[in-house]
Amino acid sequence: MNTSMAWLKAYVPDLDASAQEFADAMTLSGSKVEGYVEMDRDLENIVIGQILKIEKHPDADKLIVCQVDVGSGEPLQIVTGAPNVKEGDKVPVVLDGGRVAGSHDGKKTPGGIRIKKGKLRGVESNGMLCSIEELGSSKDMYPEAPDNGIYIFGQDAVVGADAVKALGLDDVVVEYEITSNRVDCYSVIGLAREAAATFHKDFYPPVITATGNSEDVNDYIRVTVQDTDLCPRYCARVVKNIKIGPSPVWMQRRLAAHGIRPINNLVDVTNYVMEEYGQPMHAYDLSTIDGAHIIVRRAADGEHFTTLDGQDRVVDSSVLMICDADKPIGIAGIMGGENSMITDHVETMLFEAACFDGTNIRLSSKKVGLRTDASSKFEKGLDPNTALQAINRACQLIEEMGAGEVVGGVVDAYAKVREGNRVPFDPDYVNALLGTDIDRETQLGYLKKLELGFDQETSEVIVPSWRQDLRCPADIAEEVARFYGYANIPTTLPSGEATTGKVAFKERVEQVARDIAEFCGFSQGMVYSFESPKVFDRLLLDGKDPLREAIRIANPLGEDFSVMRTTPLNGMLTSLGTNYSRRNKDVRLYEIGNVYLPKELPLKELPDERKQFTLGMYGDGDFYTMKGVVEEFFDKIGMHRKETYDPNAGRPYLHPGRQANIFYDGTAVGFLGEVHPDVARSYGIGERAYVAVLDMPAILPFASFDRKYEGIAKYPAVSRDISMVVPREILAGQIEEVLEDKGGKHLESYELFDVYEGSQIKSGYKSLAYSLVFRSKEKTLEEAEVSAAMKRILDALEKMGIELRQ
């Protein structure tokens, strides 16, 4: 986006910053300036002169000697070879010591060319008459300039005045990099508003006055929008008694500074309003519109249309068209048609200012292979409320230029009015987020300069519809920061764990998992999140198992990578199988990675991504080895209460008699077990393999790194051993629950030290022996206290059918 500073100053008249100051300040306030060009950088000491007398050069047929009045009293003698000047012409004159923009092979000479008085073929010359090219511009930007010769001013030009200023070349063109969310800044008004807020100046937008005669525009044209999703608003006005001619010099100069070639008053008005408001417009010859009816509809598949550039375009039903009652007359938001173009013979003109869906315009532009200034603005997603302002501004300019008679009223097809939104305003939140101490009124002052309203009763910022980027309190804080000045925000430390150099709690738990696994001899593995649906059959999953409800990849690399994994076992078992096939012994692997569990299929929201800590091994070790690694991990992350194991896990991929679900405080946190022999065989693992899977989101609420110091015990411990004959179906965990429940506050620890099944134990039973340690922190325990605790334990065990071994 380029803007002329002179144009900006029309709306911010008190703006007095230099080009560099302007660029720096605008960049810091969020409107990044890529660079700027001072149009008069290589122009110096150039005035308007009037040719008083012309004589032939005595020694050169192609040179003439001019006496030029430059307003200094005595005429200057200047020799020139220009063929187009005559006595009385007012021309730009470079005085002795001045500079012009030189060029070589189409490229400007850095620093320009210094002009000094001297002699041309023996005749003294005290300056130079200039062409528009020597003034650093071109005929494209100054269409009144001759093709080859000196630029001629109008007779109203003032002799002796600054020629550069008279031509509008005393300007700076600034180039910005505007982000797509700031659609309002793709206009001169939007950037002027930003400049006013940046420099704390008053902003004066154009004042649009009412236009139109006593007629009704609805008698001339009617509008039907068939697809309001793609065209939320369509405004139309009619201008009759058209008088085509050049636009005013000031308008030509502003357009030229923006790199837009002036053409005529009608075309220039549409371009001017497009740059001023960021709202593209189009003009049609009303006499070419059949049925006096505009219809906004989708194109038919394979429909042909000839655009203004004479190219035949093939469109389809995804492209929005502007049509009359019989035919298409324009591709919406991109380019009008050759069949309705404005010619020099137009009498009545239809003005269009509409708003189209940005995404559709972008895709349509690609499809037809045509991108225009209008489409580049529409594809950003314009505010439909700007359309009416823009078309009224265009009609105002038409009337002011005397280019036609505006018909009263406007046709406005606006199905659903877009309202602004409201954002809660909390100055304390803003200060906390920025690390500042800006008072409430100052913050509101910044917002007011941006034309944001404020509701005192609800304490909400009223965001106009053209600020589509302001959605939440953090956006409001950014606006305050921009105009308070990022350089003025003090250095503060962020809040949270990062302040002290810590990693997040979740990551600390994951790091402990890695440390424990590697301490126990496991190596980290990495596997793909994409899998084959055949995995579920290899894992012997039932046809209705929830794990089969996997998310399918829209564009998979192949069938083997077509679904998101719902279990980490396939990757782990594949890695174990690969190691076994390469004759690696005693392999231990671990992985910390996500599984993807959809909440429903087909997907309507993001899946539940759960991080799993997976362990796998074969070789040296068994079920209890794996169980020990899991318990070591629990202990290191502060899960000191006893976890429990349910052998009735019912997982088909694990050995039916050697598997268990793991519970902590009644919450399932994972499982472990021996891999089912059939599953191990399908993965090429030729010996017993063991796996454990821990669900990290389920574990995190129980984890803690808080540690409480306990000194060395001051009082002696009392030990008791207990040997029991236990029914085989009773688990050691059930016995340990009794020990914890009935042992009382003095039970310090217990340990299973013997398990026996054999001929000396009756059938269906097993022998378990525990060592119990009792200790008090306040005193030496008495025998009666220990005996009472043991009696409670033995009574509870007896009720379970457990006998003391004699």
PDB file of N, CA and C in Angstrom, residues 260-314:
ATOM      1  N   ILE A 260      -1.200   6.013 -10.124  1.00  0.00           N
ATOM      2  CA  ILE A 260      -2.384   5.768 -10.944  1.00  0.00           C
ATOM      3  C   ILE A 260      -2.451   6.826 -12.032  1.00  0.00           C
ATOM      4  N   ARG A 261      -2.510   6.409 -13.272  1.00  0.00           N
ATOM      5  CA  ARG A 261      -2.517   7.336 -14.404  1.00  0.00           C
ATOM      6  C   ARG A 261      -3.887   8.007 -14.532  1.00  0.00           C
ATOM      7  N   PRO A 262      -3.934   9.327 -14.475  1.00  0.00           N
ATOM      8  CA  PRO A 262      -5.217  10.015 -14.695  1.00  0.00           C
ATOM      9  C   PRO A 262      -5.730   9.767 -16.115  1.00  0.00           C
ATOM     10  N   ILE A 263      -7.047   9.549 -16.245  1.00  0.00           N
ATOM     11  CA  ILE A 263      -7.634   9.275 -17.570  1.00  0.00           C
ATOM     12  C   ILE A 263      -8.705  10.310 -17.900  1.00  0.00           C
ATOM     13  N   ASN A 264      -9.807  10.290 -17.154  1.00  0.00           N
ATOM     14  CA  ASN A 264     -10.826  11.323 -17.296  1.00  0.00           C
ATOM     15  C   ASN A 264     -11.575  11.425 -15.977  1.00  0.00           C
ATOM     16  N   ASN A 265     -12.494  12.392 -15.917  1.00  0.00           N
ATOM     17  CA  ASN A 265     -13.125  12.668 -14.624  1.00  0.00           C
ATOM     18  C   ASN A 265     -13.892  11.467 -14.060  1.00  0.00           C
ATOM     19  N   LEU A 266     -14.574  10.679 -14.918  1.00  0.00           N
ATOM     20  CA  LEU A 266     -15.356   9.559 -14.409  1.00  0.00           C
ATOM     21  C   LEU A 266     -14.466   8.433 -13.879  1.00  0.00           C
ATOM     22  N   VAL A 267     -13.486   8.047 -14.675  1.00  0.00           N
ATOM     23  CA  VAL A 267     -12.568   6.982 -14.251  1.00  0.00           C
ATOM     24  C   VAL A 267     -11.759   7.427 -13.041  1.00  0.00           C
ATOM     25  N   ASP A 268     -11.316   8.692 -13.067  1.00  0.00           N
ATOM     26  CA  ASP A 268     -10.494   9.187 -11.959  1.00  0.00           C
ATOM     27  C   ASP A 268     -11.267   9.209 -10.646  1.00  0.00           C
ATOM     28  N   VAL A 269     -12.561   9.514 -10.707  1.00  0.00           N
ATOM     29  CA  VAL A 269     -13.366   9.528  -9.483  1.00  0.00           C
ATOM     30  C   VAL A 269     -13.425   8.138  -8.867  1.00  0.00           C
ATOM     31  N   THR A 270     -13.659   7.105  -9.671  1.00  0.00           N
ATOM     32  CA  THR A 270     -13.729   5.742  -9.117  1.00  0.00           C
ATOM     33  C   THR A 270     -12.388   5.334  -8.514  1.00  0.00           C
ATOM     34  N   ASN A 271     -11.292   5.678  -9.196  1.00  0.00           N
ATOM     35  CA  ASN A 271      -9.972   5.351  -8.654  1.00  0.00           C
ATOM     36  C   ASN A 271      -9.672   6.154  -7.384  1.00  0.00           C
ATOM     37  N   TYR A 272     -10.080   7.407  -7.400  1.00  0.00           N
ATOM     38  CA  TYR A 272      -9.825   8.277  -6.248  1.00  0.00           C
ATOM     39  C   TYR A 272     -10.537   7.755  -5.003  1.00  0.00           C
ATOM     40  N   VAL A 273     -11.818   7.400  -5.159  1.00  0.00           N
ATOM     41  CA  VAL A 273     -12.584   6.909  -4.011  1.00  0.00           C
ATOM     42  C   VAL A 273     -12.056   5.549  -3.557  1.00  0.00           C
ATOM     43  N   MET A 274     -11.595   4.732  -4.494  1.00  0.00           N
ATOM     44  CA  MET A 274     -11.027   3.436  -4.123  1.00  0.00           C
ATOM     45  C   MET A 274      -9.798   3.630  -3.239  1.00  0.00           C
ATOM     46  N   GLU A 275      -8.945   4.595  -3.578  1.00  0.00           N
ATOM     47  CA  GLU A 275      -7.767   4.845  -2.755  1.00  0.00           C
ATOM     48  C   GLU A 275      -8.139   5.552  -1.459  1.00  0.00           C
ATOM     49  N   GLU A 276      -9.106   6.451  -1.520  1.00  0.00           N
ATOM     50  CA  GLU A 276      -9.461   7.245  -0.347  1.00  0.00           C
ATOM     51  C   GLU A 276     -10.157   6.395   0.711  1.00  0.00           C
ATOM     52  N   TYR A 277     -11.141   5.597   0.301  1.00  0.00           N
ATOM     53  CA  TYR A 277     -11.929   4.800   1.244  1.00  0.00           C
ATOM     54  C   TYR A 277     -11.548   3.322   1.262  1.00  0.00           C
ATOM     55  N   GLY A 278     -10.695   2.901   0.331  1.00  0.00           N
ATOM     56  CA  GLY A 278     -10.390   1.475   0.237  1.00  0.00           C
ATOM     57  C   GLY A 278     -11.558   0.683  -0.309  1.00  0.00           C
ATOM     58  N   GLN A 279     -12.507   1.343  -0.960  1.00  0.00           N
ATOM     59  CA  GLN A 279     -13.711   0.700  -1.489  1.00  0.00           C
ATOM     60  C   GLN A 279     -13.697   0.766  -3.009  1.00  0.00           C
ATOM     61  N   PRO A 280     -13.443  -0.343  -3.684  1.00  0.00           N
ATOM     62  CA  PRO A 280     -13.490  -0.317  -5.149  1.00  0.00           C
ATOM     63  C   PRO A 280     -14.888   0.043  -5.654  1.00  0.00           C
ATOM     64  N   MET A 281     -14.908   0.724  -6.796  1.00  0.00           N
ATOM     65  CA  MET A 281     -16.173   1.104  -7.421  1.00  0.00           C
ATOM     66  C   MET A 281     -16.110   0.771  -8.902  1.00  0.00           C
ATOM     67  N   HIS A 282     -17.270   0.744  -9.535  1.00  0.00           N
ATOM     68  CA  HIS A 282     -17.305   0.505 -10.969  1.00  0.00           C
ATOM     69  C   HIS A 282     -18.425   1.343 -11.568  1.00  0.00           C
ATOM     70  N   ALA A 283     -18.245   1.736 -12.817  1.00  0.00           N
ATOM     71  CA  ALA A 283     -19.245   2.536 -13.531  1.00  0.00           C
ATOM     72  C   ALA A 283     -19.680   1.800 -14.788  1.00  0.00           C
ATOM     73  N   TYR A 284     -20.989   1.773 -15.030  1.00  0.00           N
ATOM     74  CA  TYR A 284     -21.562   1.148 -16.220  1.00  0.00           C
ATOM     75  C   TYR A 284     -22.312   2.200 -17.033  1.00  0.00           C
ATOM     76  N   ASP A 285     -22.351   2.005 -18.326  1.00  0.00           N
ATOM     77  CA  ASP A 285     -23.210   2.812 -19.185  1.00  0.00           C
ATOM     78  C   ASP A 285     -24.633   2.280 -19.014  1.00  0.00           C
ATOM     79  N   LEU A 286     -25.503   3.080 -18.415  1.00  0.00           N
ATOM     80  CA  LEU A 286     -26.850   2.608 -18.094  1.00  0.00           C
ATOM     81  C   LEU A 286     -27.616   2.150 -19.331  1.00  0.00           C
ATOM     82  N   SER A 287     -27.327   2.751 -20.495  1.00  0.00           N
ATOM     83  CA  SER A 287     -28.064   2.385 -21.706  1.00  0.00           C
ATOM     84  C   SER A 287     -27.758   0.966 -22.170  1.00  0.00           C
ATOM     85  N   THR A 288     -26.660   0.382 -21.672  1.00  0.00           N
ATOM     86  CA  THR A 288     -26.301  -0.984 -22.078  1.00  0.00           C
ATOM     87  C   THR A 288     -26.872  -2.032 -21.140  1.00  0.00           C
ATOM     88  N   ILE A 289     -27.539  -1.597 -20.063  1.00  0.00           N
ATOM     89  CA  ILE A 289     -28.073  -2.541 -19.079  1.00  0.00           C
ATOM     90  C   ILE A 289     -29.506  -2.894 -19.453  1.00  0.00           C
ATOM     91  N   ASP A 290     -29.695  -4.088 -19.965  1.00  0.00           N
ATOM     92  CA  ASP A 290     -31.012  -4.519 -20.431  1.00  0.00           C
ATOM     93  C   ASP A 290     -31.988  -4.639 -19.270  1.00  0.00           C
ATOM     94  N   GLY A 291     -33.187  -4.168 -19.481  1.00  0.00           N
ATOM     95  CA  GLY A 291     -34.237  -4.279 -18.486  1.00  0.00           C
ATOM     96  C   GLY A 291     -34.065  -3.359 -17.304  1.00  0.00           C
ATOM     97  N   ALA A 292     -33.037  -2.479 -17.360  1.00  0.00           N
ATOM     98  CA  ALA A 292     -32.745  -1.581 -16.236  1.00  0.00           C
ATOM     99  C   ALA A 292     -32.749  -2.349 -14.921  1.00  0.00           C
ATOM    100  N   HIS A 293     -32.115  -3.530 -14.954  1.00  0.00           N
ATOM    101  CA  HIS A 293     -32.161  -4.439 -13.804  1.00  0.00           C
ATOM    102  C   HIS A 293     -30.779  -5.059 -13.585  1.00  0.00           C
ATOM    103  N   ILE A 294     -30.211  -4.843 -12.412  1.00  0.00           N
ATOM    104  CA  ILE A 294     -28.940  -5.474 -12.039  1.00  0.00           C
ATOM    105  C   ILE A 294     -29.256  -6.735 -11.239  1.00  0.00           C
ATOM    106  N   ILE A 295     -28.677  -7.866 -11.670  1.00  0.00           N
ATOM    107  CA  ILE A 295     -28.858  -9.141 -10.965  1.00  0.00           C
ATOM    108  C   ILE A 295     -27.475  -9.662 -10.580  1.00  0.00           C
ATOM    109  N   VAL A 296     -27.276  -9.890  -9.288  1.00  0.00           N
ATOM    110  CA  VAL A 296     -26.013 -10.443  -8.796  1.00  0.00           C
ATOM    111  C   VAL A 296     -26.232 -11.936  -8.571  1.00  0.00           C
ATOM    112  N   ARG A 297     -25.588 -12.758  -9.394  1.00  0.00           N
ATOM    113  CA  ARG A 297     -25.817 -14.203  -9.338  1.00  0.00           C
ATOM    114  C   ARG A 297     -24.523 -14.944  -9.628  1.00  0.00           C
ATOM    115  N   ARG A 298     -24.557 -16.242  -9.387  1.00  0.00           N
ATOM    116  CA  ARG A 298     -23.438 -17.091  -9.765  1.00  0.00           C
ATOM    117  C   ARG A 298     -23.468 -17.334 -11.276  1.00  0.00           C
ATOM    118  N   ALA A 299     -22.275 -17.512 -11.843  1.00  0.00           N
ATOM    119  CA  ALA A 299     -22.190 -17.800 -13.273  1.00  0.00           C
ATOM    120  C   ALA A 299     -22.659 -19.222 -13.547  1.00  0.00           C
ATOM    121  N   ALA A 300     -23.012 -19.469 -14.797  1.00  0.00           N
ATOM    122  CA  ALA A 300     -23.301 -20.836 -15.224  1.00  0.00           C
ATOM    123  C   ALA A 300     -21.987 -21.534 -15.564  1.00  0.00           C
ATOM    124  N   ASP A 301     -21.907 -22.834 -15.325  1.00  0.00           N
ATOM    125  CA  ASP A 301     -20.693 -23.579 -15.653  1.00  0.00           C
ATOM    126  C   ASP A 301     -20.389 -23.466 -17.141  1.00  0.00           C
ATOM    127  N   GLY A 302     -19.141 -23.083 -17.442  1.00  0.00           N
ATOM    128  CA  GLY A 302     -18.736 -22.970 -18.845  1.00  0.00           C
ATOM    129  C   GLY A 302     -19.160 -21.687 -19.519  1.00  0.00           C
ATOM    130  N   GLU A 303     -19.703 -20.734 -18.764  1.00  0.00           N
ATOM    131  CA  GLU A 303     -20.152 -19.468 -19.338  1.00  0.00           C
ATOM    132  C   GLU A 303     -18.955 -18.643 -19.802  1.00  0.00           C
ATOM    133  N   HIS A 304     -19.085 -17.990 -20.975  1.00  0.00           N
ATOM    134  CA  HIS A 304     -18.020 -17.142 -21.525  1.00  0.00           C
ATOM    135  C   HIS A 304     -18.358 -15.682 -21.256  1.00  0.00           C
ATOM    136  N   PHE A 305     -17.299 -14.901 -21.010  1.00  0.00           N
ATOM    137  CA  PHE A 305     -17.498 -13.486 -20.735  1.00  0.00           C
ATOM    138  C   PHE A 305     -16.261 -12.717 -21.174  1.00  0.00           C
ATOM    139  N   THR A 306     -16.477 -11.584 -21.862  1.00  0.00           N
ATOM    140  CA  THR A 306     -15.363 -10.749 -22.329  1.00  0.00           C
ATOM    141  C   THR A 306     -15.215  -9.557 -21.395  1.00  0.00           C
ATOM    142  N   THR A 307     -14.049  -9.464 -20.756  1.00  0.00           N
ATOM    143  CA  THR A 307     -13.783  -8.397 -19.799  1.00  0.00           C
ATOM    144  C   THR A 307     -13.298  -7.136 -20.516  1.00  0.00           C
ATOM    145  N   LEU A 308     -13.157  -6.046 -19.733  1.00  0.00           N
ATOM    146  CA  LEU A 308     -12.776  -4.752 -20.293  1.00  0.00           C
ATOM    147  C   LEU A 308     -11.457  -4.783 -21.061  1.00  0.00           C
ATOM    148  N   ASP A 309     -10.574  -5.728 -20.701  1.00  0.00           N
ATOM    149  CA  ASP A 309      -9.294  -5.811 -21.391  1.00  0.00           C
ATOM    150  C   ASP A 309      -9.373  -6.576 -22.704  1.00  0.00           C
ATOM    151  N   GLY A 310     -10.606  -6.940 -23.112  1.00  0.00           N
ATOM    152  CA  GLY A 310     -10.800  -7.616 -24.394  1.00  0.00           C
ATOM    153  C   GLY A 310     -10.547  -9.109 -24.364  1.00  0.00           C
ATOM    154  N   GLN A 311     -10.278  -9.685 -23.212  1.00  0.00           N
ATOM    155  CA  GLN A 311      -9.994 -11.112 -23.098  1.00  0.00           C
ATOM    156  C   GLN A 311     -11.274 -11.900 -22.847  1.00  0.00           C
ATOM    157  N   ASP A 312     -11.378 -13.038 -23.516  1.00  0.00           N
ATOM    158  CA  ASP A 312     -12.516 -13.933 -23.300  1.00  0.00           C
ATOM    159  C   ASP A 312     -12.217 -14.816 -22.091  1.00  0.00           C
ATOM    160  N   ARG A 313     -13.095 -14.786 -21.098  1.00  0.00           N
ATOM    161  CA  ARG A 313     -12.894 -15.556 -19.865  1.00  0.00           C
ATOM    162  C   ARG A 313     -13.966 -16.634 -19.748  1.00  0.00           C
ATOM    163  N   VAL A 314     -13.555 -17.825 -19.322  1.00  0.00           N
ATOM    164  CA  VAL A 314     -14.495 -18.916 -19.075  1.00  0.00           C
ATOM    165  C   VAL A 314     -14.678 -19.032 -17.567  1.00  0.00           C
TER     166      VAL A 314
END
